[in-house]
């Protein structure tokens, strides 16, 4: 008997052929399955009550629809939910669900660990364990959709207007564990399934891919024809400083990254986001802000300043709020749009891209020094 493989590793347009390989079926049967999976969050063949039982049984032998295991869920006072997910080989990843106003943003992981080695990032300490599969990337969204369907969330009232009930993920940011462009084929396949009308049917405008700056892959993403938002983690205004903070700068220097960004197709009013982790006394001076402004002046861009979130063993500190504001105001004076990323889910240490429950690391629940970022910032 052939082994069972994840159906969600495949594009919905291929499902008719794949499902027919078990037993020939008309294409509408595959559309029914897709509706169950993408609209009704089905993860069992038995749930698909309008499909003949013999078909469901035959498909169940061949195609796997299962979700990652939800090992832990922490809910913050502000509604942020951090999900610890277990994969079929025992690997663990995190996804963070951030409901705010009319947005239910999910921060997803693209790899177990990360090979890039940024000096200020805790995920770097893990090294790369392995790439995620498309089905595992999408599994994070499927599980979050299931949780929201079971327990819809309303984000209080914003400016006196009641927020809508959120019962489905409607924004996705690839800002969790891992470097999405280093797992490029998986990323592109996951993006295609996310945006396919017979898949999750999400607008690419609601999806942001954050990268440490793999220049060639930025070009490839631009050429993929999936017009998602691009966020590039710059974190330094000069080659030499970036080289000390992000070893990837040796192979992908700022100038090569910016050249690649120039090729990235932008629609009307779309801008590239440059993320900048502010490290006290390292990259947060007024002069460095002016250098950054000069560097980004030619771009349709927006800077997202992320005050460093410290963790045990890190040599860096978070700058004082006044210094963060000064850095921002210089950018604004120079005509560069700049926002400061606010912290969400701090009480549950709701970080994207941080491994929990790794015996080699201090327990996430105990640690007050956790990278905490708000992935729901509009980019
Ligand atoms: N690998 C991708 C996406 C995941 S990291 C990337 O690097 O872009 C998401 C964001 O978190 C990046 O902008 C990264 O610079 C930032 N980050 C990493 N460690 C951080 C820390 N300790 N404090 C604040 N932001 C951090
Ligand atoms: Fe990897 Fe991003 Fe962390 Fe750098 S900041 S180590 S690229 S996850």
mmCIF file of C-alpha atoms and ligand atoms in Angstrom:
data_model
loop_
_atom_site.group_PDB
_atom_site.id
_atom_site.type_symbol
_atom_site.label_atom_id
_atom_site.label_comp_id
_atom_site.label_asym_id
_atom_site.label_seq_id
_atom_site.Cartn_x
_atom_site.Cartn_y
_atom_site.Cartn_z
ATOM 1 C CA UNK A 1 0.000 0.000 0.000
ATOM 2 C CA UNK A 2 1.392 3.486 -0.807
ATOM 3 C CA UNK A 3 2.273 5.550 2.254
ATOM 4 C CA UNK A 4 -0.061 8.297 3.399
ATOM 5 C CA UNK A 5 1.081 11.771 2.344
ATOM 6 C CA UNK A 6 -0.193 15.233 3.297
ATOM 7 C CA UNK A 7 -2.748 16.517 0.795
ATOM 8 C CA UNK A 8 -2.011 20.084 1.951
ATOM 9 C CA UNK A 9 1.484 19.870 0.463
ATOM 10 C CA UNK A 10 -0.238 20.171 -2.922
ATOM 11 C CA UNK A 11 -1.961 23.000 -4.778
ATOM 12 C CA UNK A 12 -5.767 22.730 -4.844
ATOM 13 C CA UNK A 13 -5.602 22.799 -8.667
ATOM 14 C CA UNK A 14 -3.790 19.437 -8.481
ATOM 15 C CA UNK A 15 -6.286 17.846 -6.112
ATOM 16 C CA UNK A 16 -8.618 16.460 -8.814
ATOM 17 C CA UNK A 17 -5.730 14.450 -10.316
ATOM 18 C CA UNK A 18 -4.360 13.383 -6.936
ATOM 19 C CA UNK A 19 -7.708 12.262 -5.592
ATOM 20 C CA UNK A 20 -8.489 10.485 -8.867
ATOM 21 C CA UNK A 21 -5.301 8.463 -8.560
ATOM 22 C CA UNK A 22 -6.985 6.530 -5.781
ATOM 23 C CA UNK A 23 -10.297 6.178 -7.604
ATOM 24 C CA UNK A 24 -11.379 8.270 -10.625
ATOM 25 C CA UNK A 25 -13.750 11.063 -9.581
ATOM 26 C CA UNK A 26 -15.235 14.104 -11.317
ATOM 27 C CA UNK A 27 -13.510 17.439 -10.532
ATOM 28 C CA UNK A 28 -16.409 18.689 -8.409
ATOM 29 C CA UNK A 29 -15.567 16.051 -5.802
ATOM 30 C CA UNK A 30 -12.152 17.677 -5.305
ATOM 31 C CA UNK A 31 -13.878 21.059 -4.961
ATOM 32 C CA UNK A 32 -16.086 19.584 -2.244
ATOM 33 C CA UNK A 33 -13.022 18.348 -0.386
ATOM 34 C CA UNK A 34 -11.353 21.766 -0.738
ATOM 35 C CA UNK A 35 -14.459 23.456 0.696
ATOM 36 C CA UNK A 36 -14.365 21.165 3.713
ATOM 37 C CA UNK A 37 -10.682 21.766 4.292
ATOM 38 C CA UNK A 38 -10.409 25.494 3.588
ATOM 39 C CA UNK A 39 -13.841 26.787 4.590
ATOM 40 C CA UNK A 40 -14.878 24.381 7.354
ATOM 41 C CA UNK A 41 -11.439 23.601 8.816
ATOM 42 C CA UNK A 42 -11.943 19.850 8.351
ATOM 43 C CA UNK A 43 -9.026 17.635 9.340
ATOM 44 C CA UNK A 44 -10.816 14.277 9.108
ATOM 45 C CA UNK A 45 -12.237 12.624 6.059
ATOM 46 C CA UNK A 46 -15.188 11.317 8.106
ATOM 47 C CA UNK A 47 -16.382 14.885 8.670
ATOM 48 C CA UNK A 48 -17.125 15.370 4.955
ATOM 49 C CA UNK A 49 -20.714 14.267 5.206
ATOM 50 C CA UNK A 50 -21.758 15.077 1.614
ATOM 51 C CA UNK A 51 -19.111 12.762 0.109
ATOM 52 C CA UNK A 52 -19.718 9.028 -0.464
ATOM 53 C CA UNK A 53 -18.363 6.935 2.376
ATOM 54 C CA UNK A 54 -16.363 4.547 0.164
ATOM 55 C CA UNK A 55 -14.508 7.501 -1.385
ATOM 56 C CA UNK A 56 -13.740 9.005 1.982
ATOM 57 C CA UNK A 57 -12.451 5.669 3.234
ATOM 58 C CA UNK A 58 -10.249 5.159 0.161
ATOM 59 C CA UNK A 59 -8.830 8.704 0.357
ATOM 60 C CA UNK A 60 -8.218 8.370 4.095
ATOM 61 C CA UNK A 61 -5.840 5.473 3.342
ATOM 62 C CA UNK A 62 -3.792 7.601 0.969
ATOM 63 C CA UNK A 63 -4.059 11.288 1.863
ATOM 64 C CA UNK A 64 -3.345 12.786 5.234
ATOM 65 C CA UNK A 65 -5.332 15.813 6.404
ATOM 66 C CA UNK A 66 -4.198 15.887 10.007
ATOM 67 C CA UNK A 67 -3.245 19.071 11.858
ATOM 68 C CA UNK A 68 -0.190 19.666 14.016
ATOM 69 C CA UNK A 69 -0.777 18.810 17.674
ATOM 70 C CA UNK A 70 -1.667 21.796 19.834
ATOM 71 C CA UNK A 71 0.762 21.196 22.726
ATOM 72 C CA UNK A 72 0.195 24.443 24.560
ATOM 73 C CA UNK A 73 -1.835 27.618 24.219
ATOM 74 C CA UNK A 74 -1.241 30.748 26.228
ATOM 75 C CA UNK A 75 -3.729 33.583 26.095
ATOM 76 C CA UNK A 76 -2.640 37.106 26.910
ATOM 77 C CA UNK A 77 -4.758 39.764 28.596
ATOM 78 C CA UNK A 78 -4.779 41.623 25.277
ATOM 79 C CA UNK A 79 -6.127 38.571 23.436
ATOM 80 C CA UNK A 80 -2.840 37.465 21.848
ATOM 81 C CA UNK A 81 -2.664 33.675 21.762
ATOM 82 C CA UNK A 82 0.594 31.851 21.528
ATOM 83 C CA UNK A 83 0.326 28.344 20.125
ATOM 84 C CA UNK A 84 2.969 25.692 20.635
ATOM 85 C CA UNK A 85 2.582 23.088 17.918
ATOM 86 C CA UNK A 86 4.008 19.606 17.647
ATOM 87 C CA UNK A 87 4.850 18.193 14.204
ATOM 88 C CA UNK A 88 4.723 14.555 13.134
ATOM 89 C CA UNK A 89 8.443 13.978 13.805
ATOM 90 C CA UNK A 90 8.271 15.570 17.258
ATOM 91 C CA UNK A 91 9.687 18.943 16.162
ATOM 92 C CA UNK A 92 7.984 21.945 17.750
ATOM 93 C CA UNK A 93 7.195 25.362 16.385
ATOM 94 C CA UNK A 94 5.259 28.399 17.492
ATOM 95 C CA UNK A 95 2.609 30.483 15.864
ATOM 96 C CA UNK A 96 1.172 33.629 17.444
ATOM 97 C CA UNK A 97 -2.379 34.782 16.860
ATOM 98 C CA UNK A 98 -2.870 38.512 17.323
ATOM 99 C CA UNK A 99 -6.432 39.784 17.165
ATOM 100 C CA UNK A 100 -6.683 43.539 16.854
ATOM 101 C CA UNK A 101 -9.641 45.613 15.665
ATOM 102 C CA UNK A 102 -10.766 43.933 12.436
ATOM 103 C CA UNK A 103 -7.546 41.972 11.976
ATOM 104 C CA UNK A 104 -6.814 38.440 13.085
ATOM 105 C CA UNK A 105 -3.118 38.223 12.268
ATOM 106 C CA UNK A 106 -1.212 34.980 12.484
ATOM 107 C CA UNK A 107 2.567 35.095 12.806
ATOM 108 C CA UNK A 108 3.809 31.838 11.290
ATOM 109 C CA UNK A 109 7.072 29.912 11.354
ATOM 110 C CA UNK A 110 8.765 28.759 8.168
ATOM 111 C CA UNK A 111 11.544 26.569 9.615
ATOM 112 C CA UNK A 112 12.362 24.729 12.817
ATOM 113 C CA UNK A 113 15.177 26.955 14.063
ATOM 114 C CA UNK A 114 17.174 29.171 11.715
ATOM 115 C CA UNK A 115 20.607 29.061 10.103
ATOM 116 C CA UNK A 116 21.098 32.795 9.640
ATOM 117 C CA UNK A 117 22.624 33.488 13.051
ATOM 118 C CA UNK A 118 21.566 37.082 13.784
ATOM 119 C CA UNK A 119 23.318 38.063 17.011
ATOM 120 C CA UNK A 120 20.209 39.578 18.595
ATOM 121 C CA UNK A 121 17.789 36.722 17.906
ATOM 122 C CA UNK A 122 17.072 33.826 20.161
ATOM 123 C CA UNK A 123 16.002 31.506 17.360
ATOM 124 C CA UNK A 124 19.548 31.790 16.031
ATOM 125 C CA UNK A 125 20.826 29.878 19.075
ATOM 126 C CA UNK A 126 18.971 26.782 17.883
ATOM 127 C CA UNK A 127 20.631 26.659 14.501
ATOM 128 C CA UNK A 128 18.588 25.152 11.713
ATOM 129 C CA UNK A 129 16.848 21.906 12.638
ATOM 130 C CA UNK A 130 14.883 21.533 9.420
ATOM 131 C CA UNK A 131 12.660 23.220 6.886
ATOM 132 C CA UNK A 132 8.897 23.088 7.278
ATOM 133 C CA UNK A 133 6.779 21.516 4.555
ATOM 134 C CA UNK A 134 3.980 23.513 2.876
ATOM 135 C CA UNK A 135 1.447 21.424 4.809
ATOM 136 C CA UNK A 136 3.166 22.330 8.081
ATOM 137 C CA UNK A 137 3.166 26.043 7.270
ATOM 138 C CA UNK A 138 -0.526 25.842 6.393
ATOM 139 C CA UNK A 139 -1.204 23.635 9.424
ATOM 140 C CA UNK A 140 -0.489 26.681 11.610
ATOM 141 C CA UNK A 141 -3.218 28.644 9.853
ATOM 142 C CA UNK A 142 -5.662 25.733 9.874
ATOM 143 C CA UNK A 143 -5.279 25.232 13.602
ATOM 144 C CA UNK A 144 -5.647 28.968 14.293
ATOM 145 C CA UNK A 145 -8.785 29.041 12.123
ATOM 146 C CA UNK A 146 -10.192 26.149 14.088
ATOM 147 C CA UNK A 147 -9.510 27.907 17.394
ATOM 148 C CA UNK A 148 -11.097 31.134 16.167
ATOM 149 C CA UNK A 149 -14.132 29.248 14.838
ATOM 150 C CA UNK A 150 -14.574 27.608 18.246
ATOM 151 C CA UNK A 151 -13.906 30.798 20.221
ATOM 152 C CA UNK A 152 -14.425 33.902 18.078
ATOM 153 C CA UNK A 153 -12.747 37.034 19.429
ATOM 154 C CA UNK A 154 -13.871 40.643 19.607
ATOM 155 C CA UNK A 155 -11.158 43.208 20.299
ATOM 156 C CA UNK A 156 -13.157 45.544 22.574
ATOM 157 C CA UNK A 157 -14.104 48.838 21.041
ATOM 158 C CA UNK A 158 -11.645 50.912 19.057
ATOM 159 C CA UNK A 159 -12.366 54.676 18.869
ATOM 160 C CA UNK A 160 -15.908 54.048 20.114
ATOM 161 C CA UNK A 161 -16.693 51.677 17.257
ATOM 162 C CA UNK A 162 -17.333 48.061 18.130
ATOM 163 C CA UNK A 163 -14.814 45.740 16.447
ATOM 164 C CA UNK A 164 -16.147 42.909 14.340
ATOM 165 C CA UNK A 165 -16.174 39.334 15.577
ATOM 166 C CA UNK A 166 -13.003 37.603 14.370
ATOM 167 C CA UNK A 167 -13.599 33.956 13.517
ATOM 168 C CA UNK A 168 -10.909 33.406 10.908
ATOM 169 C CA UNK A 169 -7.306 34.406 10.290
ATOM 170 C CA UNK A 170 -7.336 37.295 7.816
ATOM 171 C CA UNK A 171 -3.696 38.477 7.867
ATOM 172 C CA UNK A 172 -0.529 36.414 7.820
ATOM 173 C CA UNK A 173 3.019 37.475 8.599
ATOM 174 C CA UNK A 174 6.013 35.194 8.060
ATOM 175 C CA UNK A 175 7.815 36.553 11.111
ATOM 176 C CA UNK A 176 7.948 33.475 13.295
ATOM 177 C CA UNK A 177 10.768 31.038 13.616
ATOM 178 C CA UNK A 178 13.034 30.705 10.586
ATOM 179 C CA UNK A 179 14.039 32.499 7.405
ATOM 180 C CA UNK A 180 11.179 32.085 4.911
ATOM 181 C CA UNK A 181 13.296 32.834 1.834
ATOM 182 C CA UNK A 182 15.741 30.077 2.833
ATOM 183 C CA UNK A 183 12.826 27.648 2.471
ATOM 184 C CA UNK A 184 11.771 29.175 -0.807
ATOM 185 C CA UNK A 185 9.904 26.362 -2.585
ATOM 186 C CA UNK A 186 7.820 25.683 0.503
ATOM 187 C CA UNK A 187 7.145 29.396 0.902
ATOM 188 C CA UNK A 188 5.962 29.847 -2.672
ATOM 189 C CA UNK A 189 3.779 26.768 -2.564
ATOM 190 C CA UNK A 190 2.238 27.840 0.741
ATOM 191 C CA UNK A 191 1.621 31.353 -0.674
ATOM 192 C CA UNK A 192 -0.076 29.863 -3.736
ATOM 193 C CA UNK A 193 -2.406 27.766 -1.589
ATOM 194 C CA UNK A 194 -3.100 30.718 0.711
ATOM 195 C CA UNK A 195 -4.080 32.966 -2.187
ATOM 196 C CA UNK A 196 -5.789 30.404 -4.473
ATOM 197 C CA UNK A 197 -9.534 31.115 -4.855
ATOM 198 C CA UNK A 198 -10.190 27.416 -4.198
ATOM 199 C CA UNK A 199 -7.649 27.462 -1.342
ATOM 200 C CA UNK A 200 -7.676 29.913 1.588
ATOM 201 C CA UNK A 201 -8.626 32.691 -0.847
ATOM 202 C CA UNK A 202 -6.622 35.329 1.056
ATOM 203 C CA UNK A 203 -5.587 38.495 -0.721
ATOM 204 C CA UNK A 204 -1.779 38.678 -1.128
ATOM 205 C CA UNK A 205 -2.054 42.203 0.290
ATOM 206 C CA UNK A 206 -2.846 40.589 3.600
ATOM 207 C CA UNK A 207 0.316 38.521 3.619
ATOM 208 C CA UNK A 208 3.795 39.785 4.590
ATOM 209 C CA UNK A 209 7.034 37.893 4.141
ATOM 210 C CA UNK A 210 9.850 39.074 6.397
ATOM 211 C CA UNK A 211 13.424 38.272 5.423
ATOM 212 C CA UNK A 212 16.910 38.870 6.735
ATOM 213 C CA UNK A 213 17.737 39.816 3.141
ATOM 214 C CA UNK A 214 18.531 36.960 0.767
ATOM 215 C CA UNK A 215 19.015 39.226 -2.233
ATOM 216 C CA UNK A 216 18.581 36.634 -5.003
ATOM 217 C CA UNK A 217 15.497 35.231 -3.348
ATOM 218 C CA UNK A 218 13.964 38.700 -2.993
ATOM 219 C CA UNK A 219 14.216 38.952 -6.782
ATOM 220 C CA UNK A 220 12.754 35.441 -7.163
ATOM 221 C CA UNK A 221 9.842 36.320 -4.886
ATOM 222 C CA UNK A 222 9.189 39.429 -6.949
ATOM 223 C CA UNK A 223 9.223 37.312 -10.096
ATOM 224 C CA UNK A 224 6.923 34.663 -8.602
ATOM 225 C CA UNK A 225 3.982 36.897 -9.454
ATOM 226 C CA UNK A 226 2.460 36.625 -5.965
ATOM 227 C CA UNK A 227 2.275 40.267 -4.893
ATOM 228 C CA UNK A 228 2.751 39.811 -1.151
ATOM 229 C CA UNK A 229 4.158 42.543 1.081
ATOM 230 C CA UNK A 230 7.901 42.431 1.585
ATOM 231 C CA UNK A 231 9.587 43.251 4.894
ATOM 232 C CA UNK A 232 13.372 43.331 5.016
ATOM 233 C CA UNK A 233 15.236 43.167 8.326
ATOM 234 C CA UNK A 234 17.980 45.778 7.988
ATOM 235 C CA UNK A 235 18.869 46.658 11.595
ATOM 236 C CA UNK A 236 21.958 48.683 10.693
ATOM 237 C CA UNK A 237 22.667 51.638 8.382
ATOM 238 C CA UNK A 238 26.211 50.584 7.392
ATOM 239 C CA UNK A 239 27.753 47.446 5.927
ATOM 240 C CA UNK A 240 30.317 47.140 8.702
ATOM 241 C CA UNK A 241 27.828 47.365 11.570
ATOM 242 C CA UNK A 242 25.350 45.072 9.851
ATOM 243 C CA UNK A 243 28.172 42.604 9.306
ATOM 244 C CA UNK A 244 28.757 42.384 13.044
ATOM 245 C CA UNK A 245 25.052 41.961 13.868
ATOM 246 C CA UNK A 246 23.937 39.788 10.970
ATOM 247 C CA UNK A 247 26.624 37.468 9.586
ATOM 248 C CA UNK A 248 24.527 37.041 6.445
ATOM 249 C CA UNK A 249 25.721 40.514 5.444
ATOM 250 C CA UNK A 250 28.952 38.970 4.128
ATOM 251 C CA UNK A 251 27.028 37.198 1.374
ATOM 252 C CA UNK A 252 24.108 39.595 1.128
ATOM 253 C CA UNK A 253 25.403 43.121 1.839
ATOM 254 C CA UNK A 254 23.033 46.051 2.204
ATOM 255 C CA UNK A 255 23.786 47.333 -1.306
ATOM 256 C CA UNK A 256 22.867 43.951 -2.869
ATOM 257 C CA UNK A 257 19.680 43.779 -0.799
ATOM 258 C CA UNK A 258 18.642 47.298 -1.782
ATOM 259 C CA UNK A 259 19.391 46.519 -5.448
ATOM 260 C CA UNK A 260 17.090 43.493 -5.159
ATOM 261 C CA UNK A 261 14.427 45.620 -3.429
ATOM 262 C CA UNK A 262 14.492 48.007 -6.424
ATOM 263 C CA UNK A 263 13.322 45.097 -8.594
ATOM 264 C CA UNK A 264 10.481 44.134 -6.276
ATOM 265 C CA UNK A 265 7.176 44.975 -7.975
ATOM 266 C CA UNK A 266 5.069 47.365 -5.905
ATOM 267 C CA UNK A 267 1.428 48.123 -6.589
ATOM 268 C CA UNK A 268 -0.151 51.510 -6.000
ATOM 269 C CA UNK A 269 0.596 52.769 -2.512
ATOM 270 C CA UNK A 270 2.403 49.566 -1.607
ATOM 271 C CA UNK A 271 5.730 50.069 0.173
ATOM 272 C CA UNK A 272 8.609 47.914 1.259
ATOM 273 C CA UNK A 273 8.956 47.684 5.023
ATOM 274 C CA UNK A 274 12.439 47.840 6.514
ATOM 275 C CA UNK A 275 12.551 46.334 9.971
ATOM 276 C CA UNK A 276 15.161 47.745 12.319
ATOM 277 C CA UNK A 277 15.775 46.117 15.702
ATOM 278 C CA UNK A 278 16.937 48.912 17.996
ATOM 279 C CA UNK A 279 19.840 47.814 20.200
ATOM 280 C CA UNK A 280 20.812 50.246 22.986
ATOM 281 C CA UNK A 281 24.154 51.943 22.304
ATOM 282 C CA UNK A 282 24.765 49.868 19.183
ATOM 283 C CA UNK A 283 22.580 51.079 16.313
ATOM 284 C CA UNK A 284 20.239 53.641 17.922
ATOM 285 C CA UNK A 285 22.129 56.959 17.736
ATOM 286 C CA UNK A 286 20.815 60.106 16.008
ATOM 287 C CA UNK A 287 23.672 59.855 13.505
ATOM 288 C CA UNK A 288 22.689 56.303 12.637
ATOM 289 C CA UNK A 289 19.107 57.423 12.168
ATOM 290 C CA UNK A 290 20.292 60.087 9.706
ATOM 291 C CA UNK A 291 22.409 57.490 7.869
ATOM 292 C CA UNK A 292 19.393 55.201 7.654
ATOM 293 C CA UNK A 293 17.259 58.043 6.300
ATOM 294 C CA UNK A 294 19.835 58.746 3.561
ATOM 295 C CA UNK A 295 19.983 55.062 2.660
ATOM 296 C CA UNK A 296 16.220 54.683 2.342
ATOM 297 C CA UNK A 297 15.342 58.069 0.864
ATOM 298 C CA UNK A 298 15.135 56.729 -2.717
ATOM 299 C CA UNK A 299 12.673 53.988 -1.726
ATOM 300 C CA UNK A 300 8.942 53.772 -1.374
ATOM 301 C CA UNK A 301 9.470 52.414 2.074
ATOM 302 C CA UNK A 302 8.416 52.374 5.659
ATOM 303 C CA UNK A 303 10.695 51.717 8.605
ATOM 304 C CA UNK A 304 9.371 49.553 11.406
ATOM 305 C CA UNK A 305 11.453 50.122 14.527
ATOM 306 C CA UNK A 306 11.508 47.153 16.893
ATOM 307 C CA UNK A 307 12.935 47.958 20.323
ATOM 308 C CA UNK A 308 15.100 44.950 21.212
ATOM 309 C CA UNK A 309 13.422 42.317 23.338
ATOM 310 C CA UNK A 310 16.113 40.997 25.635
ATOM 311 C CA UNK A 311 16.602 37.364 26.595
ATOM 312 C CA UNK A 312 18.882 35.483 28.907
ATOM 313 C CA UNK A 313 22.473 35.409 27.713
ATOM 314 C CA UNK A 314 22.088 38.227 25.208
ATOM 315 C CA UNK A 315 24.679 41.040 25.371
ATOM 316 C CA UNK A 316 22.193 43.617 24.009
ATOM 317 C CA UNK A 317 19.816 45.932 25.852
ATOM 318 C CA UNK A 318 16.630 47.680 24.849
ATOM 319 C CA UNK A 319 17.153 51.438 24.366
ATOM 320 C CA UNK A 320 15.350 53.944 26.580
ATOM 321 C CA UNK A 321 11.973 55.013 25.126
ATOM 322 C CA UNK A 322 13.245 58.599 24.581
ATOM 323 C CA UNK A 323 16.050 57.286 22.407
ATOM 324 C CA UNK A 324 13.620 55.195 20.367
ATOM 325 C CA UNK A 325 11.391 58.240 19.868
ATOM 326 C CA UNK A 326 14.366 60.424 18.904
ATOM 327 C CA UNK A 327 15.481 57.845 16.332
ATOM 328 C CA UNK A 328 11.972 57.789 14.895
ATOM 329 C CA UNK A 329 11.573 61.570 14.830
ATOM 330 C CA UNK A 330 14.792 62.015 12.831
ATOM 331 C CA UNK A 331 13.525 59.570 10.220
ATOM 332 C CA UNK A 332 10.203 61.414 10.078
ATOM 333 C CA UNK A 333 11.933 64.795 9.747
ATOM 334 C CA UNK A 334 13.881 63.405 6.795
ATOM 335 C CA UNK A 335 10.651 62.290 5.160
ATOM 336 C CA UNK A 336 10.962 58.562 5.903
ATOM 337 C CA UNK A 337 7.812 56.978 7.304
ATOM 338 C CA UNK A 338 8.661 55.221 10.542
ATOM 339 C CA UNK A 339 6.581 53.378 13.108
ATOM 340 C CA UNK A 340 7.522 51.793 16.400
ATOM 341 C CA UNK A 341 6.376 48.226 16.819
ATOM 342 C CA UNK A 342 4.330 47.935 19.970
ATOM 343 C CA UNK A 343 4.519 44.973 22.242
ATOM 344 C CA UNK A 344 1.642 42.554 22.388
ATOM 345 C CA UNK A 345 1.113 39.538 24.567
ATOM 346 C CA UNK A 346 3.913 40.523 26.937
ATOM 347 C CA UNK A 347 2.233 38.824 29.885
ATOM 348 C CA UNK A 348 2.403 35.488 28.086
ATOM 349 C CA UNK A 349 5.783 36.276 26.527
ATOM 350 C CA UNK A 350 4.015 36.106 23.189
ATOM 351 C CA UNK A 351 6.953 36.042 20.864
ATOM 352 C CA UNK A 352 7.060 35.019 17.289
ATOM 353 C CA UNK A 353 9.873 32.695 16.433
ATOM 354 C CA UNK A 354 10.914 31.607 19.879
ATOM 355 C CA UNK A 355 11.143 27.983 20.833
ATOM 356 C CA UNK A 356 9.225 27.045 23.927
ATOM 357 C CA UNK A 357 9.676 24.068 26.196
ATOM 358 C CA UNK A 358 13.115 23.230 24.905
ATOM 359 C CA UNK A 359 14.865 21.598 27.836
ATOM 360 C CA UNK A 360 18.124 23.175 26.706
ATOM 361 C CA UNK A 361 16.643 26.633 27.102
ATOM 362 C CA UNK A 362 15.047 28.257 30.153
ATOM 363 C CA UNK A 363 11.317 27.638 30.331
ATOM 364 C CA UNK A 364 9.431 30.208 28.363
ATOM 365 C CA UNK A 365 6.827 30.569 31.074
ATOM 366 C CA UNK A 366 9.508 31.391 33.644
ATOM 367 C CA UNK A 367 11.571 33.708 31.524
ATOM 368 C CA UNK A 368 10.731 37.372 31.714
ATOM 369 C CA UNK A 369 13.347 38.086 29.091
ATOM 370 C CA UNK A 370 11.583 36.999 25.983
ATOM 371 C CA UNK A 371 11.578 38.528 22.580
ATOM 372 C CA UNK A 372 8.101 39.953 22.251
ATOM 373 C CA UNK A 373 7.007 41.462 19.006
ATOM 374 C CA UNK A 374 3.775 42.649 17.583
ATOM 375 C CA UNK A 375 3.362 41.069 14.222
ATOM 376 C CA UNK A 376 0.075 42.804 13.592
ATOM 377 C CA UNK A 377 1.645 46.097 12.584
ATOM 378 C CA UNK A 378 0.251 47.037 9.219
ATOM 379 C CA UNK A 379 3.126 46.874 6.780
HETATM 380 N N1 LIG B 1 13.842 35.505 9.654
HETATM 381 C C1 LIG B 1 13.007 36.566 9.269
HETATM 382 C C2 LIG B 1 11.645 36.553 9.952
HETATM 383 C C3 LIG B 1 11.622 36.161 11.401
HETATM 384 S S1 LIG B 1 12.368 37.260 12.557
HETATM 385 C C4 LIG B 1 13.703 37.899 9.499
HETATM 386 O O1 LIG B 1 14.745 37.927 10.144
HETATM 387 O O2 LIG B 1 13.199 38.902 8.987
HETATM 388 C C5 LIG B 1 11.142 38.574 12.609
HETATM 389 C C6 LIG B 1 11.692 39.900 13.082
HETATM 390 O O3 LIG B 1 12.086 39.813 14.453
HETATM 391 C C7 LIG B 1 12.922 40.371 12.303
HETATM 392 O O4 LIG B 1 12.729 41.688 11.842
HETATM 393 C C8 LIG B 1 14.025 40.315 13.333
HETATM 394 O O5 LIG B 1 15.006 41.285 13.070
HETATM 395 C C9 LIG B 1 13.253 40.580 14.622
HETATM 396 N N2 LIG B 1 13.951 40.147 15.838
HETATM 397 C C10 LIG B 1 14.753 39.070 15.997
HETATM 398 N N3 LIG B 1 15.194 39.016 17.282
HETATM 399 C C11 LIG B 1 14.664 40.060 17.922
HETATM 400 C C12 LIG B 1 14.745 40.544 19.275
HETATM 401 N N4 LIG B 1 15.453 39.911 20.196
HETATM 402 N N5 LIG B 1 14.064 41.654 19.591
HETATM 403 C C13 LIG B 1 13.304 42.290 18.667
HETATM 404 N N6 LIG B 1 13.169 41.884 17.399
HETATM 405 C C14 LIG B 1 13.859 40.786 17.029
HETATM 406 FE FE1 LIG B 2 16.771 33.851 11.623
HETATM 407 FE FE2 LIG B 2 15.245 36.047 11.421
HETATM 408 FE FE3 LIG B 2 16.259 35.259 13.797
HETATM 409 FE FE4 LIG B 2 17.873 36.248 11.944
HETATM 410 S S1 LIG B 2 16.200 37.351 12.982
HETATM 411 S S2 LIG B 2 18.257 34.419 13.169
HETATM 412 S S3 LIG B 2 16.942 35.456 10.090
HETATM 413 S S4 LIG B 2 14.762 34.187 12.579
#
